[in-house]
XYZ file of C-alpha atoms in Angstrom:
779
model
C 81.830 -45.230 227.524
C 83.526 -44.389 230.487
C 86.528 -42.876 228.841
C 84.675 -41.143 226.355
C 82.496 -39.290 229.128
C 86.266 -38.638 230.940
C 87.474 -37.388 227.865
C 84.818 -34.881 227.729
C 84.522 -33.727 231.251
C 88.279 -32.808 230.693
C 88.191 -30.815 227.597
C 85.008 -29.060 229.444
C 87.624 -28.297 232.403
C 89.738 -27.057 229.903
C 86.813 -24.791 228.765
C 86.249 -24.026 232.286
C 89.952 -22.688 232.718
C 90.210 -21.032 229.485
C 87.223 -19.139 229.702
C 88.108 -18.168 233.604
C 91.721 -17.457 232.659
C 90.169 -15.483 229.591
C 88.081 -13.478 231.433
C 90.989 -12.777 234.268
C 92.748 -11.100 231.701
C 89.762 -9.371 230.214
C 88.904 -8.033 233.951
C 92.850 -6.934 234.591
C 92.929 -5.331 230.821
C 89.421 -3.520 232.299
C 90.836 -2.122 235.221
C 94.123 -0.877 233.782
C 92.043 0.495 230.804
C 90.100 1.903 233.972
C 92.853 3.657 235.971
C 94.568 4.830 233.041
C 91.482 6.473 231.628
C 91.522 7.675 234.929
C 94.363 9.068 234.680
C 93.829 10.711 231.489
C 90.202 11.998 232.309
C 90.104 12.709 235.955
C 87.331 13.501 237.845
C 86.161 16.846 237.374
C 84.852 17.346 241.205
C 85.876 20.751 241.874
C 82.981 22.424 242.720
C 82.188 26.203 243.182
C 79.972 26.706 246.407
C 78.397 29.821 247.506
C 79.573 31.466 250.834
C 77.456 31.132 253.912
C 77.535 32.911 256.758
C 76.184 31.790 260.426
C 75.780 33.250 263.413
C 76.736 31.288 266.501
C 73.931 29.318 266.761
C 74.933 28.129 263.492
C 71.763 29.884 261.850
C 72.590 31.685 257.845
C 72.817 34.811 258.284
C 74.194 35.795 255.079
C 75.215 34.095 251.973
C 77.108 34.611 248.542
C 76.103 33.917 245.111
C 78.105 31.795 242.874
C 80.175 33.324 240.137
C 77.411 31.359 237.469
C 74.494 33.119 240.102
C 73.385 30.042 241.478
C 72.624 29.651 245.328
C 74.801 26.310 245.686
C 75.290 26.118 249.626
C 77.181 23.238 250.715
C 75.203 20.970 252.782
C 77.952 19.098 255.570
C 77.823 15.322 256.279
C 76.259 16.870 260.257
C 73.777 18.065 257.983
C 72.290 14.864 256.358
C 69.593 13.377 259.531
C 69.077 10.038 259.168
C 65.450 11.131 257.808
C 67.043 13.038 254.811
C 69.378 10.291 254.019
C 66.825 7.324 254.674
C 63.989 9.428 252.228
C 66.306 10.271 249.549
C 68.206 6.869 248.842
C 64.134 5.163 249.385
C 63.247 7.139 246.461
C 66.352 7.544 244.080
C 68.227 4.560 244.794
C 67.351 2.190 246.925
C 70.596 0.036 246.292
C 72.666 2.587 246.487
C 74.278 1.410 249.690
C 74.723 -2.236 248.339
C 76.033 -1.329 244.133
C 79.637 0.270 243.053
C 78.077 2.318 241.266
C 76.125 1.258 238.448
C 73.289 -1.120 239.022
C 73.668 -3.544 236.054
C 70.754 -5.170 236.977
C 68.988 -1.779 236.743
C 70.768 -0.922 233.685
C 69.639 -3.648 231.665
C 65.830 -3.964 232.751
C 66.273 -0.297 231.577
C 67.572 -1.331 228.649
C 65.002 -4.317 227.527
C 62.076 -1.764 227.989
C 63.549 1.290 226.290
C 64.117 -1.570 223.301
C 60.774 -3.047 223.208
C 58.906 0.121 223.428
C 61.132 1.773 221.386
C 61.346 5.085 223.384
C 63.056 6.451 226.568
C 61.042 4.739 229.918
C 63.386 4.398 232.063
C 67.138 5.907 233.032
C 68.278 3.363 235.398
C 70.115 6.771 236.924
C 71.813 5.607 240.104
C 72.586 8.179 242.738
C 76.427 8.132 241.915
C 75.453 8.470 238.242
C 73.313 11.636 238.922
C 76.491 13.636 240.535
C 78.058 12.429 237.236
C 76.138 14.032 235.414
C 76.014 17.184 237.259
C 79.007 17.668 237.283
C 79.524 17.096 233.579
C 76.495 17.907 232.339
C 75.571 16.468 228.383
C 72.745 15.336 226.439
C 70.755 12.399 227.518
C 72.047 9.443 225.198
C 73.621 6.008 225.026
C 76.944 7.717 225.083
C 76.475 10.323 227.954
C 75.095 7.247 229.315
C 78.400 5.187 229.607
C 80.652 8.423 230.179
C 78.250 8.728 233.106
C 78.720 5.480 234.043
C 82.824 5.353 234.066
C 82.679 8.919 235.988
C 80.726 6.738 238.405
C 82.755 4.222 239.153
C 86.139 6.651 239.648
C 83.131 8.200 241.901
C 82.775 5.303 243.748
C 87.200 5.293 243.888
C 87.469 8.780 244.993
C 84.653 8.623 247.413
C 82.635 6.888 250.625
C 79.157 6.487 250.190
C 78.136 9.218 252.863
C 80.283 11.590 251.096
C 78.796 10.578 247.536
C 75.249 11.336 249.271
C 76.583 14.347 250.055
C 77.689 15.453 246.423
C 74.188 14.979 245.712
C 72.394 16.614 248.218
C 74.873 19.388 247.003
C 74.506 18.950 243.079
C 70.640 18.373 242.489
C 68.848 21.216 240.721
C 65.606 22.664 242.756
C 64.331 24.874 239.803
C 65.757 28.643 239.098
C 69.394 29.078 240.085
C 68.537 26.911 242.997
C 71.154 24.121 243.535
C 71.643 21.602 246.653
C 68.923 20.761 249.355
C 70.505 23.518 252.164
C 69.601 25.757 249.231
C 66.276 24.409 248.684
C 65.529 24.492 252.815
C 66.733 27.624 253.438
C 65.099 29.315 250.549
C 61.783 27.755 251.002
C 61.544 27.147 254.216
C 64.026 28.838 255.727
C 65.639 26.458 257.980
C 68.740 23.941 257.364
C 68.019 20.113 255.787
C 68.724 18.613 258.976
C 65.715 20.539 260.178
C 63.092 19.102 257.436
C 60.531 17.043 258.214
C 59.418 14.024 256.227
C 57.015 15.750 254.197
C 59.335 18.958 253.296
C 61.836 16.532 252.742
C 59.328 14.540 250.264
C 58.247 17.499 248.385
C 61.848 19.060 247.772
C 62.557 15.121 246.197
C 60.028 15.290 243.635
C 61.093 18.971 242.590
C 64.340 17.807 239.999
C 62.640 15.492 238.140
C 60.232 18.178 236.820
C 61.907 21.364 238.307
C 59.931 23.796 235.162
C 56.639 22.377 236.100
C 56.674 22.076 240.004
C 58.094 25.376 241.723
C 57.343 25.588 245.232
C 54.940 29.061 245.875
C 53.450 28.910 242.161
C 52.462 24.933 241.990
C 51.925 23.989 245.509
C 48.961 21.908 244.929
C 50.398 20.092 242.416
C 53.535 19.713 244.562
C 51.226 18.520 247.679
C 49.657 15.514 245.219
C 53.024 14.385 244.045
C 54.141 14.380 247.505
C 51.495 12.345 248.362
C 51.434 9.903 246.259
C 55.384 9.238 247.286
C 54.262 9.313 251.147
C 51.727 6.657 250.444
C 54.558 4.628 248.293
C 56.877 4.958 251.236
C 54.288 3.504 253.335
C 53.171 0.356 251.034
C 57.005 -0.418 251.302
C 56.558 0.183 255.366
C 59.392 2.541 255.078
C 58.059 4.859 257.917
C 55.616 4.082 260.755
C 51.547 4.918 260.043
C 51.969 8.025 262.356
C 55.226 9.460 260.651
C 53.166 9.111 257.409
C 49.542 10.116 258.183
C 51.689 13.408 259.841
C 53.097 14.102 256.371
C 50.279 13.634 254.277
C 48.533 15.745 256.863
C 51.355 18.783 256.695
C 50.170 22.049 254.748
C 52.639 23.519 251.637
C 52.086 27.278 252.185
C 55.663 27.453 251.501
C 57.327 30.369 248.843
C 60.388 31.491 247.733
C 62.325 33.309 249.914
C 65.101 36.061 250.438
C 68.556 34.946 251.126
C 69.238 36.522 254.728
C 71.789 39.635 254.493
C 72.988 40.297 257.935
C 75.985 41.583 258.956
C 76.711 43.046 255.125
C 80.667 44.321 256.234
C 81.573 41.482 258.482
C 79.775 38.989 255.589
C 81.967 40.674 252.873
C 85.567 41.060 255.344
C 85.413 37.328 255.781
C 84.344 36.158 252.553
C 87.915 37.156 251.228
C 89.037 34.296 253.301
C 88.061 32.241 250.575
C 86.143 29.582 252.980
C 82.939 27.901 252.024
C 81.397 27.680 255.588
C 82.371 30.398 257.446
C 80.742 30.236 260.943
C 80.794 33.682 263.264
C 80.310 34.519 266.435
C 77.486 36.986 266.259
C 74.683 36.519 268.098
C 71.634 37.901 265.963
C 69.303 38.890 268.378
C 72.354 41.681 270.105
C 73.354 42.524 266.332
C 69.732 43.612 264.733
C 69.335 45.466 268.350
C 72.424 47.165 267.845
C 71.647 47.895 263.981
C 68.795 49.578 264.955
C 70.174 51.953 267.552
C 72.934 52.922 265.457
C 70.516 53.668 262.522
C 68.180 55.678 264.561
C 70.670 57.424 266.249
C 72.335 58.467 263.090
C 69.091 59.776 261.619
C 68.748 62.191 264.159
C 72.727 63.686 264.164
C 72.088 64.335 259.660
C 70.545 67.916 260.789
C 73.991 68.590 262.244
C 75.800 67.134 258.413
C 76.416 63.968 260.468
C 75.925 60.477 258.484
C 77.274 57.624 259.749
C 78.638 55.585 262.343
C 80.522 52.242 263.221
C 79.734 49.747 266.287
C 81.532 46.378 267.786
C 80.923 44.518 270.010
C 83.468 42.058 272.296
C 82.467 39.403 274.593
C 85.017 40.473 277.083
C 85.048 36.497 278.906
C 85.261 34.573 275.375
C 87.189 37.146 272.947
C 84.226 37.280 270.283
C 83.200 39.823 268.320
C 79.473 38.990 268.604
C 77.942 42.230 267.386
C 79.683 44.386 264.283
C 78.033 47.111 262.403
C 80.413 48.756 259.809
C 77.766 51.800 259.087
C 73.988 53.275 259.792
C 72.909 51.632 257.016
C 74.574 49.077 254.379
C 71.966 50.381 251.461
C 71.684 54.003 252.328
C 73.062 55.553 249.370
C 73.888 59.143 251.418
C 77.457 58.793 252.982
C 78.746 55.452 251.017
C 76.698 53.151 253.425
C 78.592 50.059 251.491
C 81.722 51.507 253.217
C 83.006 49.400 256.170
C 83.626 52.074 258.288
C 84.409 49.592 261.848
C 87.533 48.260 259.428
C 88.669 51.770 257.186
C 91.904 53.605 258.541
C 90.896 56.881 260.259
C 92.725 59.281 262.858
C 92.591 57.908 266.433
C 92.427 61.230 268.517
C 92.494 60.745 271.953
C 91.652 57.703 272.638
C 95.588 56.072 272.716
C 96.412 58.417 275.820
C 95.241 55.311 278.443
C 98.050 53.054 276.686
C 100.233 55.418 277.314
C 100.298 56.293 280.836
C 99.491 52.342 281.972
C 103.010 52.005 280.110
C 104.683 55.104 281.853
C 102.934 53.753 285.507
C 104.395 50.179 285.232
C 108.038 52.112 284.031
C 108.069 53.724 286.985
C 107.886 57.224 285.641
C 104.282 58.115 286.881
C 101.259 57.928 289.150
C 97.742 58.558 289.245
C 98.098 61.650 291.470
C 102.071 62.903 290.396
C 101.643 66.290 288.949
C 102.798 67.278 285.603
C 103.106 70.616 283.561
C 100.164 71.605 281.126
C 101.982 75.022 279.473
C 103.388 75.819 276.348
C 106.410 72.951 274.624
C 108.034 72.632 271.654
C 109.970 69.674 270.544
C 111.620 70.859 267.317
C 108.866 72.729 265.820
C 106.103 70.359 267.010
C 104.057 72.795 269.603
C 101.119 70.624 270.418
C 98.159 72.370 271.934
C 94.991 70.935 274.308
C 91.698 70.833 272.828
C 90.167 74.192 274.447
C 93.532 76.002 273.217
C 94.540 76.881 276.965
C 96.623 76.145 279.633
C 96.315 74.024 283.229
C 99.649 74.749 284.572
C 99.747 72.216 287.459
C 97.538 69.104 286.878
C 97.947 65.620 288.132
C 98.058 62.610 286.097
C 94.369 61.315 286.802
C 92.898 65.010 286.021
C 95.296 64.987 282.267
C 93.197 61.956 281.280
C 90.174 62.478 282.755
C 90.486 65.702 280.392
C 92.027 64.663 277.726
C 94.772 66.868 278.054
C 96.775 66.723 274.808
C 101.008 68.337 276.267
C 100.766 66.438 279.351
C 100.389 63.237 276.956
C 103.004 64.600 274.682
C 105.295 64.805 277.632
C 104.596 61.202 279.184
C 104.923 59.956 275.086
C 108.510 61.982 274.918
C 109.458 60.350 278.638
C 108.514 57.593 277.647
C 109.621 56.754 273.529
C 108.047 56.987 271.324
C 109.365 54.056 269.407
C 108.376 52.049 272.934
C 104.873 52.676 272.186
C 104.579 51.894 268.774
C 106.632 48.320 270.127
C 103.520 47.643 272.203
C 100.594 48.740 269.368
C 102.177 46.854 266.932
C 102.319 43.863 269.605
C 98.670 44.509 269.621
C 97.778 43.966 265.968
C 97.505 47.908 264.825
C 98.702 47.407 260.734
C 99.058 50.726 259.762
C 101.070 51.924 263.006
C 103.405 48.843 262.214
C 103.546 49.881 258.363
C 104.356 53.908 259.350
C 106.892 53.181 262.436
C 109.631 55.219 260.244
C 107.137 57.916 259.822
C 105.836 58.624 263.381
C 106.621 61.017 265.921
C 105.349 62.477 269.113
C 101.752 63.661 267.420
C 101.082 59.847 267.187
C 99.673 60.569 270.480
C 96.768 62.737 269.467
C 95.753 60.615 266.659
C 98.494 61.560 264.278
C 98.721 58.126 263.283
C 96.428 55.585 260.733
C 94.177 52.404 262.868
C 90.595 50.757 262.955
C 87.680 50.493 265.215
C 88.320 47.078 264.864
C 92.301 47.359 266.221
C 90.451 49.872 269.350
C 88.479 47.710 270.516
C 90.602 44.906 270.880
C 93.122 47.133 271.995
C 90.859 48.881 275.356
C 89.673 44.502 275.678
C 92.847 44.243 277.712
C 92.199 46.848 280.091
C 88.725 44.525 281.132
C 91.617 41.581 281.171
C 93.951 42.581 283.399
C 96.411 44.505 281.044
C 96.478 41.358 278.616
C 95.705 41.566 274.870
C 93.751 38.595 273.369
C 93.266 39.162 269.848
C 89.207 38.958 269.463
C 87.876 36.542 267.272
C 85.460 36.575 264.213
C 84.895 33.322 263.589
C 84.211 29.697 265.868
C 87.501 28.682 264.250
C 89.340 31.670 265.221
C 91.184 29.443 267.969
C 94.699 30.340 268.021
C 94.140 34.148 270.308
C 97.282 36.106 269.774
C 98.394 36.922 273.834
C 100.871 39.402 274.632
C 101.166 41.488 277.980
C 100.333 45.085 277.864
C 100.406 46.489 281.045
C 100.636 45.090 284.523
C 97.020 44.144 285.709
C 98.296 46.809 289.158
C 98.758 50.047 285.685
C 95.611 48.294 284.000
C 93.171 48.925 287.647
C 94.285 52.295 288.002
C 93.766 53.216 284.348
C 90.741 51.700 285.231
C 89.512 54.114 288.405
C 90.568 56.745 286.124
C 88.250 56.419 283.292
C 85.117 54.827 285.200
C 84.817 57.967 286.433
C 81.374 60.076 285.527
C 82.380 63.344 286.798
C 84.567 64.550 284.104
C 84.456 67.343 280.435
C 83.881 64.661 278.524
C 80.545 62.854 280.020
C 78.040 63.892 277.054
C 76.118 66.556 277.685
C 71.940 66.146 278.184
C 72.780 62.777 278.896
C 69.652 61.666 281.242
C 69.639 58.290 281.860
C 72.734 57.333 283.445
C 70.205 55.872 286.470
C 69.778 52.986 284.333
C 73.187 52.800 282.710
C 75.974 50.220 283.974
C 79.364 51.206 285.233
C 81.932 51.882 282.205
C 84.752 52.788 282.350
C 85.724 54.657 278.370
C 87.538 57.339 276.955
C 86.869 59.465 274.032
C 89.191 61.137 271.068
C 87.795 62.901 268.472
C 90.341 63.577 265.298
C 91.918 66.613 263.803
C 89.309 68.849 261.561
C 86.382 66.633 263.529
C 86.223 64.030 261.234
C 86.212 61.298 263.236
C 84.619 61.159 266.941
C 85.316 57.959 268.898
C 84.210 56.535 272.593
C 85.517 53.155 273.529
C 83.910 51.453 276.482
C 83.867 48.377 278.650
C 83.323 46.969 281.783
C 83.316 42.816 282.931
C 81.104 41.805 280.310
C 81.447 43.762 277.279
C 83.704 46.208 274.774
C 82.144 48.195 273.020
C 83.749 50.376 270.531
C 82.126 53.720 268.285
C 83.323 55.821 265.782
C 80.878 58.387 263.878
C 81.374 60.660 261.310
C 81.016 60.706 257.414
C 83.007 58.545 255.209
C 83.160 61.523 252.969
C 85.618 62.677 255.117
C 83.599 66.141 255.759
C 84.637 67.797 259.260
C 81.976 69.111 261.112
C 82.334 71.493 263.806
C 79.969 69.802 266.110
C 81.997 66.538 266.223
C 83.395 65.238 269.117
C 83.326 61.849 271.035
C 81.847 63.286 274.356
C 79.165 64.585 273.150
C 78.003 62.260 269.588
C 79.642 58.916 269.727
C 79.130 58.483 273.449
C 75.453 59.383 274.179
C 75.656 56.550 271.335
C 77.591 54.370 273.205
C 75.914 54.508 275.839
C 72.917 53.850 274.085
C 73.840 49.968 273.592
C 75.674 49.163 277.332
C 72.006 49.772 278.183
C 70.599 47.806 275.936
C 73.013 44.308 276.190
C 73.976 44.953 279.807
C 71.085 47.039 281.379
C 71.402 48.213 284.995
C 73.900 45.706 285.490
C 76.549 46.635 288.481
C 77.386 43.176 290.105
C 80.634 43.326 289.127
C 83.576 45.530 288.974
C 87.408 45.142 288.545
C 88.881 44.659 292.056
C 92.360 46.048 292.981
C 95.019 43.491 292.190
C 98.323 42.419 295.074
C 100.934 44.182 293.089
C 99.058 47.805 293.611
C 98.708 49.090 296.770
C 97.957 52.857 298.416
C 100.684 55.320 299.821
C 100.553 59.482 301.053
C 101.850 61.278 298.712
C 101.897 65.397 298.226
C 99.481 66.964 296.956
C 101.493 69.600 295.089
C 104.048 66.834 293.488
C 102.559 63.728 293.739
C 105.668 62.174 295.391
C 106.129 60.473 298.461
C 106.024 63.542 301.274
C 109.021 65.173 302.860
C 109.605 66.747 305.702
C 107.662 70.056 304.421
C 105.031 68.908 302.918
C 101.866 69.507 304.341
C 98.939 68.579 302.420
C 98.977 64.805 301.556
C 96.600 62.530 299.615
C 96.027 58.928 298.679
C 97.515 57.546 295.630
C 97.793 54.324 294.060
C 100.926 53.065 293.234
C 103.061 49.727 292.090
C 105.542 48.748 294.897
C 109.731 48.404 293.894
C 108.822 50.316 290.619
C 106.312 53.586 290.945
C 108.910 56.677 292.415
C 110.480 56.499 295.879
C 112.700 60.386 295.104
C 110.632 62.169 297.756
C 109.144 65.358 297.353
C 111.399 68.538 296.978
C 109.660 71.255 295.850
C 111.057 74.050 298.313
C 114.483 75.071 298.332
C 115.702 77.472 301.687
C 117.528 80.108 300.160
C 119.732 83.160 301.812
C 118.500 86.453 301.415
C 119.249 90.068 302.230
C 117.224 91.447 304.464
C 115.166 93.299 302.251
C 114.859 90.620 300.128
C 115.740 92.077 296.999
C 118.781 89.556 296.664
C 120.039 86.158 297.502
C 122.873 84.809 297.792
C 124.714 81.329 297.619
C 127.181 79.683 299.569
C 130.261 81.132 297.859
C 128.521 84.757 298.540
C 126.429 84.570 301.273
C 128.252 88.075 303.985
C 128.555 86.909 307.619
C 126.380 88.827 308.916
C 122.836 90.906 307.508
C 120.954 88.141 305.800
C 118.583 86.118 306.494
C 116.727 82.393 305.203
C 113.457 81.707 303.514
C 112.018 78.804 301.830
C 111.253 79.047 298.557
C 109.079 76.793 295.873
C 111.105 75.776 293.329
C 109.335 76.866 290.018
C 110.427 75.468 286.442
C 110.722 77.935 283.509
C 108.250 77.163 281.803
C 105.714 77.399 284.770
C 106.763 80.887 285.078
C 106.109 82.287 282.112
C 103.141 80.017 282.772
C 102.253 82.174 285.865
C 103.518 85.760 284.195
C 101.246 85.350 281.105
C 97.972 84.599 283.160
C 99.226 87.123 286.177
C 99.561 84.898 288.526
C 101.302 85.601 291.696
C 103.983 83.296 293.070
C 106.713 83.894 295.357
C 110.003 85.191 292.900
C 113.596 84.026 294.437
C 114.928 87.196 294.423
C 117.678 87.879 292.019
C 121.311 86.823 292.769
C 124.183 88.704 294.160
C 125.493 91.156 291.433
C 128.936 90.424 293.251
C 128.882 86.617 293.561
C 131.936 85.918 290.834
C 131.071 81.788 291.142
C 130.083 81.496 287.364
C 127.309 79.154 287.194
C 127.474 76.406 284.418
C 123.999 74.132 284.978
C 120.838 76.179 284.236
C 121.618 78.112 281.093
C 118.496 79.505 279.357
C 116.427 77.463 277.130
C 115.695 78.967 273.569
C 111.674 78.162 272.990
C 111.624 80.502 269.950
C 112.903 80.134 267.020
C 113.478 76.175 266.812
C 117.107 74.840 266.734
C 118.399 73.212 263.549
C 114.966 74.662 261.612
C 114.847 76.363 258.054
C 112.438 79.446 258.535
C 111.604 80.359 254.680
C 110.624 84.175 254.453
C 108.781 86.460 251.820
C 110.828 88.599 250.261
C 108.093 91.332 249.155
C 107.317 91.419 252.910
C 109.777 89.468 255.167
C 108.179 88.997 258.804
C 110.049 88.734 262.178
C 111.507 86.405 263.890
C 110.664 86.093 267.751
C 113.014 85.442 270.505
C 112.157 84.114 273.580
C 113.486 81.753 276.419
C 112.751 79.935 279.356
C 115.088 80.920 282.304
C 115.766 79.783 285.712
C 114.144 81.417 288.723
C 116.503 83.464 289.570
C 117.292 85.026 286.323
C 115.794 88.757 286.012
C 117.581 89.996 282.412
C 118.698 88.272 279.599
C 121.101 89.428 276.510
C 120.785 87.951 273.089
C 123.377 88.059 270.432
C 122.608 87.084 266.586
C 126.079 86.007 264.963
C 128.301 86.589 268.001
C 127.114 90.530 267.840
C 125.562 92.175 270.541
C 122.133 92.280 269.529
C 119.509 93.697 272.658
C 119.372 92.870 276.286
C 115.374 92.474 278.006
C 113.927 91.193 280.821
C 114.118 87.297 280.860
C 110.744 86.980 280.238
C 109.946 89.149 277.738
C 109.438 88.567 273.811
C 111.537 90.465 271.093
C 112.035 90.729 267.331
C 114.611 90.408 264.799
C 114.461 90.423 261.100
C 117.426 88.146 259.847
C 120.276 87.763 257.164
C 119.905 85.025 254.686
C 121.573 81.419 255.524
C 122.947 80.061 258.793
C 121.913 82.369 261.663
C 123.699 81.550 265.182
C 121.294 82.922 267.688
C 122.870 82.937 271.804
C 121.417 83.714 274.845
C 122.871 84.645 278.117
C 121.450 85.280 281.442
C 122.369 87.666 283.569
C 124.540 84.829 285.711
C 126.392 84.784 282.572
C 124.840 81.283 281.524
C 124.639 81.030 277.867
C 122.602 79.150 275.119
C 123.529 78.413 271.383
C 121.225 77.439 268.482
C 121.387 77.714 265.005
C 118.951 78.096 262.207
C 118.678 78.745 258.842
C 117.052 81.601 256.263
C 115.665 81.275 253.121
C 113.881 84.623 251.192
C 111.490 83.434 248.673
C 108.547 85.134 246.539
C 105.347 83.843 247.961
């Protein structure tokens, strides 16, 4: 008997071992098959989400439909509140955190129920299986359910439970083209999902089961009834406290389908190109809305002048964040292309780059604010710039030239500095079009002969509020890596700030009456060629504001100017965002000092200087050469002849101090009939041949090709600039004498075709040659 029992036990053990061995092999085979199928049929988890734009507080301010025209906003893990997680899991899949993606017990129970009742009464789909179905929609049948189970295992293998719940909340349908709890929360309740109440979460949770019959805003009474049924079920399961349930039951449902906000449309479209799903901007929505309203109202007042658009950017100087961005006066306005982004459009900058130029000249030791420069006609190889008012001012200080935005002193300063160095500095400050065109640009770029954007100019001007250090403005909260470069020194920056903050200047807007309420700011205006663009960029310690006004159509308007059109808008914005704030201003840095200079030259005074003024300078850098604008000249007793040391007589002469006046200033004085003390002509009997100070031929321009009409040939002008002691010059054409004339008179001649050599010799024997090319054409 015992042997029989022992034999049966041994057989049973063998069967058990055989079973477990077979089961193990089966499981191993299933695992191998699963991973093989997982490799052959990868999980289709590439989800296209709506691009959403948020403000500095994380609130939604713009969003874009997906390619399939869905509102599918991504809910981040930190937006899934404990209340949201608890409610959804309790309703949809209470064993979510314990099963491997498929609840086998629920599947078996559903299979038996459906088999007994011969129809589908229970689905037994877990949250993971619902995600699988949303990723790969199919007809509901047994085959589809098996595929869902396979995909569920794939999801559990690849993602954590919280990530699967996140996928569910991002894909669950809420009727129409709304998918995901964040889309529903924003469109129905205008809030983020982590701010939803228990009643709102429960109301949303019942919609996916009947999205066509439970539509918020249309079937609210039915939704409340179904919501309360689930809330009572939660109460019976002790899921929430009695007070929480009571508050949720009492909460009304007055929501309707709202509209997704579309603020900052220009910046939103620009940032969308980055490809990021969630773009967190630094926009302060309240400031943005105020700015848009000011711009819209202001442009409306300009329409009678045929000025139809404006763009504004505001940067917080302390954080370097862009807090407001208006690309036009109205995105939906079709009269002048309101959808064009004027803040990012390439335009001519006018005179807005002059502060940087003078600041760089201060740092190079070329200029100081009180240094005097001539504002007279110039010609650089055919380039002859003019001032805005087409007038000349003679001797002007650098600060006067910047205050009055004079063009000729700016071109002279750029020539002195070198335009290549200036272009390199702009390239360092992210001026992309200037960097692209660097080989095409010349001296005209300082007057607006280049392309730039309001974004670039506003970014540059923030450096003047930051001791000369450029830090690239950040448009999003992820812009943590800033481009940082020194533009000018703190001393040069302070000098520029002092000049640009003066109120008594010609570009102060006419009829502006609100200055008593305006915070102290420094600003620079600019008007492009043809009056197509008007600029005004202003700043103080707190903000930098960039303003552009004009027409996107490119039409010029006679009344369009930076001073009278763009600057009033700049002042209005500062009045709004920084009202009456004069608590802080820029202090004089340690590397900037004051000294006395001659008021006539701006140089440290010599013994003969009688009129002195105070001037800022940079020690060890600013010019230290003393003023030398006067010279003692030996002249005859009747003051009609001057002498040099080589020809001065033993007796019968006297000495007299004369101001040294450059030839171009002599021409300016003569043209404007301004009297000045001329040095008498040099002794005609002097045998010394002068090698320096030869006449400078100003017309025609050396190396230039001139086209002359065959039918009606026009003569070419001959003019030159000479030293102060020259009274007569002699002109030669192709080495043949042409005409003698007074030093500052203009002559004309009709040249022959081909190369033409032109020579000018003064009455001291000094000579200058140039060559031009002449071609006769039918015009």
